[in-house]
Structure formats: C-alpha cells, structure tokens
Coordinates of C-alpha atoms and ligand atoms in Angstrom, one line a residue:
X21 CA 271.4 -38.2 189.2
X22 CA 268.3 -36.9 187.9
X23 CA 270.0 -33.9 186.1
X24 CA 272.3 -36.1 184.3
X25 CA 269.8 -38.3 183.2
X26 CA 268.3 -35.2 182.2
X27 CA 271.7 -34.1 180.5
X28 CA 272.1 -37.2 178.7
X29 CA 268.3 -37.3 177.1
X30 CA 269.1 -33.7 176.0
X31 CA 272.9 -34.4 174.5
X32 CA 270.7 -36.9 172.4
X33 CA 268.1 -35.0 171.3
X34 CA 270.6 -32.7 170.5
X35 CA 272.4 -35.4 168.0
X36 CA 269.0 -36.7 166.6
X37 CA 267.9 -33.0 166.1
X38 CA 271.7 -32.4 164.1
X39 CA 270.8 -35.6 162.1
X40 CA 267.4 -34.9 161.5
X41 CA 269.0 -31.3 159.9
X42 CA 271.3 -33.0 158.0
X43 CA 269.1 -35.4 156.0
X44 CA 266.5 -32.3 155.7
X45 CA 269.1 -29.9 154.2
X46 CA 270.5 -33.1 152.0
X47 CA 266.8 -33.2 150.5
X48 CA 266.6 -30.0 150.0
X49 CA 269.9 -30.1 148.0
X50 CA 268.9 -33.1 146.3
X51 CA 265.6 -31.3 144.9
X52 CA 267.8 -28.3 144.1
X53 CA 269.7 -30.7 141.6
X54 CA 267.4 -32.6 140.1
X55 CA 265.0 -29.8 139.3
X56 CA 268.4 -27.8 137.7
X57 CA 269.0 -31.0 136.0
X58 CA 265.4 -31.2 134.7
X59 CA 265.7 -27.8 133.1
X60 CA 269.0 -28.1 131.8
X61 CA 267.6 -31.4 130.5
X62 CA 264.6 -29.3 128.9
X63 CA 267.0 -26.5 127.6
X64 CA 269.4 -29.0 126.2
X65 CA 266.4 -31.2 123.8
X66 CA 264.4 -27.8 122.7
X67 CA 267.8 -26.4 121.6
X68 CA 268.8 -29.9 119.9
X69 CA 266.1 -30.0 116.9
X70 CA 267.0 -26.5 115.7
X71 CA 270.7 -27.3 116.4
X72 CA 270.2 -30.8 114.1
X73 CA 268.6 -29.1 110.9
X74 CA 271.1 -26.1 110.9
X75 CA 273.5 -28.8 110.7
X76 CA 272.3 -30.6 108.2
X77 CA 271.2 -27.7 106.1
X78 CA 274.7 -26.2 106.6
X79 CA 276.1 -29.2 104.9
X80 CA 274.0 -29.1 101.9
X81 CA 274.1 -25.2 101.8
X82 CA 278.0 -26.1 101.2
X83 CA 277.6 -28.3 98.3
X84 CA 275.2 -25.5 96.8
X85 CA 277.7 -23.0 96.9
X86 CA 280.1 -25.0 96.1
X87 CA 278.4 -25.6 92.8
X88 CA 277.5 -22.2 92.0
X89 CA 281.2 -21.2 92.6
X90 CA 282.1 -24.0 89.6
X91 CA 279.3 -22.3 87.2
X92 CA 281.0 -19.2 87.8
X93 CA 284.1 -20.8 87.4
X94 CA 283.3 -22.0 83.8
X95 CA 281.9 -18.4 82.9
X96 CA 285.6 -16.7 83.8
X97 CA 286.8 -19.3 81.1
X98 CA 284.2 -18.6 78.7
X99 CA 284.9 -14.8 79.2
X100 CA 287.7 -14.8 76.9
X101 CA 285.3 -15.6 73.9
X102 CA 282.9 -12.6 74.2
X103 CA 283.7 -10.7 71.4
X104 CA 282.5 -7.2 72.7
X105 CA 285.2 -5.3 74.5
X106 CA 282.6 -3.1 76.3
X107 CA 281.2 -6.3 77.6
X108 CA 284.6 -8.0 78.6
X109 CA 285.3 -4.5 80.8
X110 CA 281.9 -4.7 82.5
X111 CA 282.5 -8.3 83.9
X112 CA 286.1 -7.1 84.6
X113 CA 284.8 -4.8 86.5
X114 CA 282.2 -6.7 88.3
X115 CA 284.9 -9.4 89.6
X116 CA 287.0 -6.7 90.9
X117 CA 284.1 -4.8 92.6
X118 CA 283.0 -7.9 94.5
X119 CA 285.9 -9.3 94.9
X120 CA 285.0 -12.8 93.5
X121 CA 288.5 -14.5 94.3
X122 CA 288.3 -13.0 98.0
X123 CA 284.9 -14.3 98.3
X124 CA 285.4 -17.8 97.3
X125 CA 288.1 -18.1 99.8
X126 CA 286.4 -16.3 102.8
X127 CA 283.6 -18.7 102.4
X128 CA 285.0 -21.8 102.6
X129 CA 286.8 -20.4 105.9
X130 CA 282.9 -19.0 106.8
X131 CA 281.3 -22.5 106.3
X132 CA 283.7 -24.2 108.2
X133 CA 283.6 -21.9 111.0
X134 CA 279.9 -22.1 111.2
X135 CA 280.2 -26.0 111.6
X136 CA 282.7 -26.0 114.1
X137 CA 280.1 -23.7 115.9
X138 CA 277.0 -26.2 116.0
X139 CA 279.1 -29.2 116.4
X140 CA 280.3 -27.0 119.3
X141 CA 276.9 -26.7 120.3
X142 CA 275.9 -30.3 119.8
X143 CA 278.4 -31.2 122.0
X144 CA 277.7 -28.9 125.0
X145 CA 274.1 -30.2 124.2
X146 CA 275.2 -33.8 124.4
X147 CA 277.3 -33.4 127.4
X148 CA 274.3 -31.6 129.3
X149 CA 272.0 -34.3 128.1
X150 CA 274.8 -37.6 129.3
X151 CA 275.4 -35.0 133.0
X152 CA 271.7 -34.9 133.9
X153 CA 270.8 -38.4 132.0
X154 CA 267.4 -37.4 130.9
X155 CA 267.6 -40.9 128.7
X156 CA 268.0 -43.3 131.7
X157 CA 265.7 -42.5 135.0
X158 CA 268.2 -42.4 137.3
X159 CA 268.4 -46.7 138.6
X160 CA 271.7 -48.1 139.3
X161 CA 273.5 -49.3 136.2
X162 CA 277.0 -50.4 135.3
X163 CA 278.6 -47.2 134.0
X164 CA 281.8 -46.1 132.9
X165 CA 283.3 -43.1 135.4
X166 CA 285.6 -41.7 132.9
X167 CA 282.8 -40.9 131.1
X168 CA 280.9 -39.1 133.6
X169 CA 284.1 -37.6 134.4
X170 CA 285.1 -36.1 131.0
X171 CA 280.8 -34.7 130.3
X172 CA 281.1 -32.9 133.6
X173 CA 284.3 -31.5 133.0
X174 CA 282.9 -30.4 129.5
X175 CA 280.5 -28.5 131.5
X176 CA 282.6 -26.8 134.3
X177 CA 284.7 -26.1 131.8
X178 CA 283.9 -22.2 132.0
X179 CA 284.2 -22.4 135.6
X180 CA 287.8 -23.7 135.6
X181 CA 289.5 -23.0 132.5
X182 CA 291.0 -19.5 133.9
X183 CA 292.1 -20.6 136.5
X184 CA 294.0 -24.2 135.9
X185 CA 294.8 -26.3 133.5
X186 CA 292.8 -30.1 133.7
X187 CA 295.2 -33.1 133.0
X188 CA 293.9 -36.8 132.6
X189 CA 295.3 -39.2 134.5
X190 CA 292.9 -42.5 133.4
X191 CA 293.9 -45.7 134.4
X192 CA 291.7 -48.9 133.2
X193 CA 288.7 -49.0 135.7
X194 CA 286.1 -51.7 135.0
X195 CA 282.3 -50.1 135.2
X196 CA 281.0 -49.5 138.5
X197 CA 277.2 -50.1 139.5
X198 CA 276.4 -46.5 140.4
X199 CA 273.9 -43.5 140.4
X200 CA 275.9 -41.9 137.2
X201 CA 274.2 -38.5 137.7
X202 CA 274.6 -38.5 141.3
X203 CA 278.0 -39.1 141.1
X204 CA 278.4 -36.6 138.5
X205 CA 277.5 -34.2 140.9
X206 CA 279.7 -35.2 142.9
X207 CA 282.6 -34.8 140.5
X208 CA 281.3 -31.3 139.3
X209 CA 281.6 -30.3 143.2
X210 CA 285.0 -31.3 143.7
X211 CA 286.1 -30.1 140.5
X212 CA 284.8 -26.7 141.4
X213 CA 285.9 -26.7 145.1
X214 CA 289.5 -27.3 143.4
X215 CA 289.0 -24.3 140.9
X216 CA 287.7 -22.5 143.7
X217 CA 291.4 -23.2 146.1
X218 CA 293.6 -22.0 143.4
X219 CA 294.1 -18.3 143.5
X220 CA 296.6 -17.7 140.6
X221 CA 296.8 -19.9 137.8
X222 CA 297.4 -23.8 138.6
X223 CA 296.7 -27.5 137.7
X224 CA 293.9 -30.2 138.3
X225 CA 294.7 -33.6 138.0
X226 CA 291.9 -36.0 137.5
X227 CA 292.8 -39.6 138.2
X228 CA 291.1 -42.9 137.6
X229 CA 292.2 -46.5 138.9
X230 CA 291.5 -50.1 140.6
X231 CA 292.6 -51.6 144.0
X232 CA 290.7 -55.3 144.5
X233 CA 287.2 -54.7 144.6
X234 CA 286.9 -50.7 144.3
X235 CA 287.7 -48.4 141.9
X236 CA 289.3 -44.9 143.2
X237 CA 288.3 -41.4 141.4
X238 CA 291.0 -38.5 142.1
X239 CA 290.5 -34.7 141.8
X240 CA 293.8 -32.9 142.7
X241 CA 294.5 -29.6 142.5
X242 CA 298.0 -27.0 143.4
X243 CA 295.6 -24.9 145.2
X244 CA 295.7 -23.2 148.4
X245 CA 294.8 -26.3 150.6
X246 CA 292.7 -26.7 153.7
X247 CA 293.8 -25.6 157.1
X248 CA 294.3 -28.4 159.6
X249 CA 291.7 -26.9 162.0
X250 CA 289.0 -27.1 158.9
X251 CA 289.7 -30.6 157.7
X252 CA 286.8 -32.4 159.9
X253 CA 284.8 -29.7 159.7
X254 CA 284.4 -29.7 155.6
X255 CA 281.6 -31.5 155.1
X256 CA 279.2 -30.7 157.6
X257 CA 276.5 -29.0 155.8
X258 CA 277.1 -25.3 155.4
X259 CA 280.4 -25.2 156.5
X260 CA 282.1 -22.9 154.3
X261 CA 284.7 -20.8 154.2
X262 CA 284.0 -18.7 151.2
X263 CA 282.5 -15.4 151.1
X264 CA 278.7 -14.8 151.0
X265 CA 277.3 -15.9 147.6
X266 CA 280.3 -18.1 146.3
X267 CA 279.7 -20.8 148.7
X268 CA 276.7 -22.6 150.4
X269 CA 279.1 -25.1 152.2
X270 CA 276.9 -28.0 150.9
X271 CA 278.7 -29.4 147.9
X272 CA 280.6 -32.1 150.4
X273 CA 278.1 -32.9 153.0
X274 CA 275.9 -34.0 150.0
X275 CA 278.8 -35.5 147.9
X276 CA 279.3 -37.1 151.3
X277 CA 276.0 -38.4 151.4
X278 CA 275.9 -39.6 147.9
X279 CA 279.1 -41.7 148.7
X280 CA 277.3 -43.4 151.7
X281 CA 274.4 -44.1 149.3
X282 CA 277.1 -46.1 147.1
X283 CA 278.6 -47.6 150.3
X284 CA 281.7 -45.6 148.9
X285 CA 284.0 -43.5 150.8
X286 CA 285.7 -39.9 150.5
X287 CA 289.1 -39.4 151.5
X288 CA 291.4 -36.0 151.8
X289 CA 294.7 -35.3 152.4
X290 CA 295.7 -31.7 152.2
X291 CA 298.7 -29.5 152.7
X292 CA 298.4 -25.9 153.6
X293 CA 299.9 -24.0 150.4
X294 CA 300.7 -27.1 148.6
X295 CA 297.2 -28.0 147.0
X296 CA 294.5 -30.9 148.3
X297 CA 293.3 -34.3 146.9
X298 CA 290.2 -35.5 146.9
X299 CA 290.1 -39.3 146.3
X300 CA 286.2 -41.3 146.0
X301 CA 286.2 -45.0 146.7
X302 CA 283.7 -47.1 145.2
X303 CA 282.5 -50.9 145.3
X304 CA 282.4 -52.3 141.4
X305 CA 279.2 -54.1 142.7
X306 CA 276.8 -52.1 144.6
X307 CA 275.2 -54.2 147.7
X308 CA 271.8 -53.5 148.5
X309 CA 272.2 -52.7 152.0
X310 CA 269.5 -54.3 154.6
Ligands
ADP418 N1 289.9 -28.5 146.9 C1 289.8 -27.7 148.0 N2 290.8 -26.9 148.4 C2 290.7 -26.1 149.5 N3 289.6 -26.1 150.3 C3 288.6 -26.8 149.9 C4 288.6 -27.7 148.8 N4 287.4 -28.3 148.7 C5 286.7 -27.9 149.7 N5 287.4 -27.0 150.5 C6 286.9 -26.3 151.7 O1 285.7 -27.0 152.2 C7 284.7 -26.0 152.3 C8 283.4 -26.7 152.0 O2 283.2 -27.1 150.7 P1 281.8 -27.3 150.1 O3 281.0 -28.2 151.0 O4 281.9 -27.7 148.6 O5 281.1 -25.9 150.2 P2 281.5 -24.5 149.4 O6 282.3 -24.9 148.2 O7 280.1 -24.0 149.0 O8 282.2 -23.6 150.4 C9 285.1 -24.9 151.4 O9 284.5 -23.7 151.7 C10 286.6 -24.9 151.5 O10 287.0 -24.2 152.6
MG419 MG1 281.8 -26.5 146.9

C-alpha cells in the first residue's frame, strides 16, 4: 500500500516537474523572441531615416538630371550655328568620347534601379517594423491575419524561396482579437517547419477562412511529412528531428502555447511522403478566461 501511495506521489511529481519545464522553457523562448524582435525593431527605425532621405533625394536628384540633360539637349541644336569648324570637331569629339547618347539612356535605367532598391528596402523595413509591432505594445486588438500573414512571409522569404513556391489561398476572414506578433511567430514557425520538410523543390499553400465563430489559418506544404510514430510527439518542447543546429524542437510547443493563450487550437494531418497541413483555429472574440 504504502509504496503505491509512494508511486503515485512520485508519478505526480513527476508530471508537475514536466509542467513546471514546460512553462520555464516556454519563457525562455518567449524572452528569446521578444528581445530578437526588439532589435530587429531597433535595426529596422535606425535604418529607416537614412532610407527616407535617400529616397527623397533620389527623386529630386532625377529631376536635376533630367534638366541638365535638356540644357545639353538645346546646346546639340545650337551646335550647328558655331561657325568655327575646329570648334564643331572638338564637341564632336567630346560626345563621342563620353558617349552622351549612351549615358542619357543608362541613367534613366540607373535611377530607376536605385529606387526599386530603397523602396525594396522600405519594404523589408516596414514588414520588420508590422512583424515585431514596435508601434502597438503588444495588447489584444482586432487585427487582420492576412496581414500578419503576408509581413511574415515577406520576411521568411529568404528562408523559403529555394526551396517552394508560396501560393495564396485568402478567403474573407473577419479580424480576430489576437496577440498579432505572437501569432506571427507562430506563422513564421510553421512556415519554416514547411520549408524545412521539403527536400527538393515544392509548394506552400497558405490558406485563410471562417467556420461560425472561428477563423482557420492553413500552412500546407508537398513536403516530406511526419512519421506516424512522431505525430504526438511534435510539440513537446525539444522534440526535433533535425540535425544539431537546424532545429531546437521548440517552434511548436511554443506556437502550441500561444494558441492556448488565444483559447485557439492547432491541428495536423500528415501523410508520410505526401506533404503535412498545419491548420490554427481561432475565436473572432477572445474571452478572458477566469
Ligand atoms: N511541416 C512539417 N513537415 C514535416 N515535419 C514537420 C513539419 N513541422 C514540424 N515537423 C516535425 O516536428 C518537429 C518539431 O518542430 P519544431 O517544434 O518546429 O522544432 P524544429 O523545427 O526546431 O525541429 C520537427 O523537427 C519535424 O520533425
Ligand atoms: Mg521549427
């Protein structure tokens, strides 16, 4: 009797102590994030006040040229009047040497280039900014997931671009009372963890719709898919089966916990070989929970 009274006190202890891991390691993740989000938050304003007067001094840096190119124009016509021949030669000369015609086209293709570049950046700036919403502290707000959705695929963009393509799949979803950032790390993991599965070259679908109350995010990739023996075992924390330094084995136990926080669920259905889906439930409405 009294050993398995003393069996039972130590199978609990056992589950408290596997608990008590789980929310420490969940914390620790947590800080990892938002102290990566607070630099990237840093990065992304120091490098936008440079960024906005290149811009803008791009733009009038086009007009300039743009008029010195119409002076020079109106010279060439003029040329035909200079009476001295020696003269005429020289500036003959000079266009061909510098290539004037050349030059006028290359820059306009230069300019152009150059603002595709910083609106590039402005983006990538932007997106960082909206992914680790520096501008709202981070309070539960209606937001729009499709949004969150398309700034963190902006930025795992790198990650995944060589490996699949990304199609959208949005259907009409009302906003959702969320944790935006949170649940954009969410997204970023699975989104990832699909990149990750495919070996070759293959596709992630990202879907977006409504059932009654909830609304239902999808990530879906043609990847190699989850053995059957794994699938309860993928989000405990640190369960991974990638090598050393590719995976921690946290990204779903804390995605996990992040959907508990919104009283959401994750689901996953996965065929060896075939690929896996990841699908998120959320209420519209969060409920403060007692
Ligand atoms: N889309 C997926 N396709 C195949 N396996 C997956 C997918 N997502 C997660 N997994 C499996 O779940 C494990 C745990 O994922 P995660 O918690 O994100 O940790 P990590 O990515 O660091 O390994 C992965 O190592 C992998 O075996
Ligand atoms: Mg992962």
């Amino acid at each position: 009797m009294a050993e398995d009274d003393l069996r039972k006190s130590h199978d609990e202890l056992e589950a408290i102590n596997r608990q008590l891991e789980e929310a420490h390691n969940q914390l620790l993740q947590s800080e990892k994030m938002a102290s990566i989000g607070q630099l990237a938050a840093g990065v992304a304003h120091e490098i936008n006040n440079p960024i906005g007067y290149v811009y803008s001094n791009l733009g009038t840096l086009e007009k300039y040229v743009q008029d010195v190119f119409s002076m020079i124009d109106s010279y060439e016509q003029a040329e035909g009047m200079i009476a001295d021949q020696e003269m005429r030669n020289q500036l003959q000369e000079a266009r061909k040497k510098l290539d004037i015609a050349f030059l006028k086209e290359d820059l306009r293709a230069l300019m152009s280039e150059s603002k595709d570049g910083i609106t590039r950046v402005k983006n990538i700036v932007q997106n960082l900014k909206d992914f680790s919403h520096v501008d709202t502290t981070d309070e539960w707000h209606f937001a729009d997931l499709r949004m969150g959705l398309d700034s963190t695929l902006n930025i795992v963009n790198n990650e995944i671009k060589y490996k699949a393509d990304v199609v959208r799949e949005y259907g009409d979803i009302p906003d959702v009372e969320c944790l935006p950032s949170q649940l954009n790390q969410v997204f970023m993991n699975l989104l990832v963890n699909a990149a990750h599965a495919i070996e070759e070259r293959g596709t992630i679908t990202v879907r977006t719709g409504q059932q009654g109350d909830e609304v239902w995010v999808e990530v879906a990739d043609t990847g190699k898919g989850i053995a059957p023996e794994n699938l309860k075992r993928i989000f405990d924390p640190f369960f991974t089966t990638k090598p050393v330094g590719k995976g921690t084995g946290l990204g779903l136990s804390l995605s996990f916990g992040i959907m508990r926080k919104h009283n959401g669920r994750i689901e996953v259905q996965s065929e060896a070989g075939k690929g896996t889906a990841f699908t998120l439930w959320l209420p519209v409405k969060h409920q403060v929970q007692e």
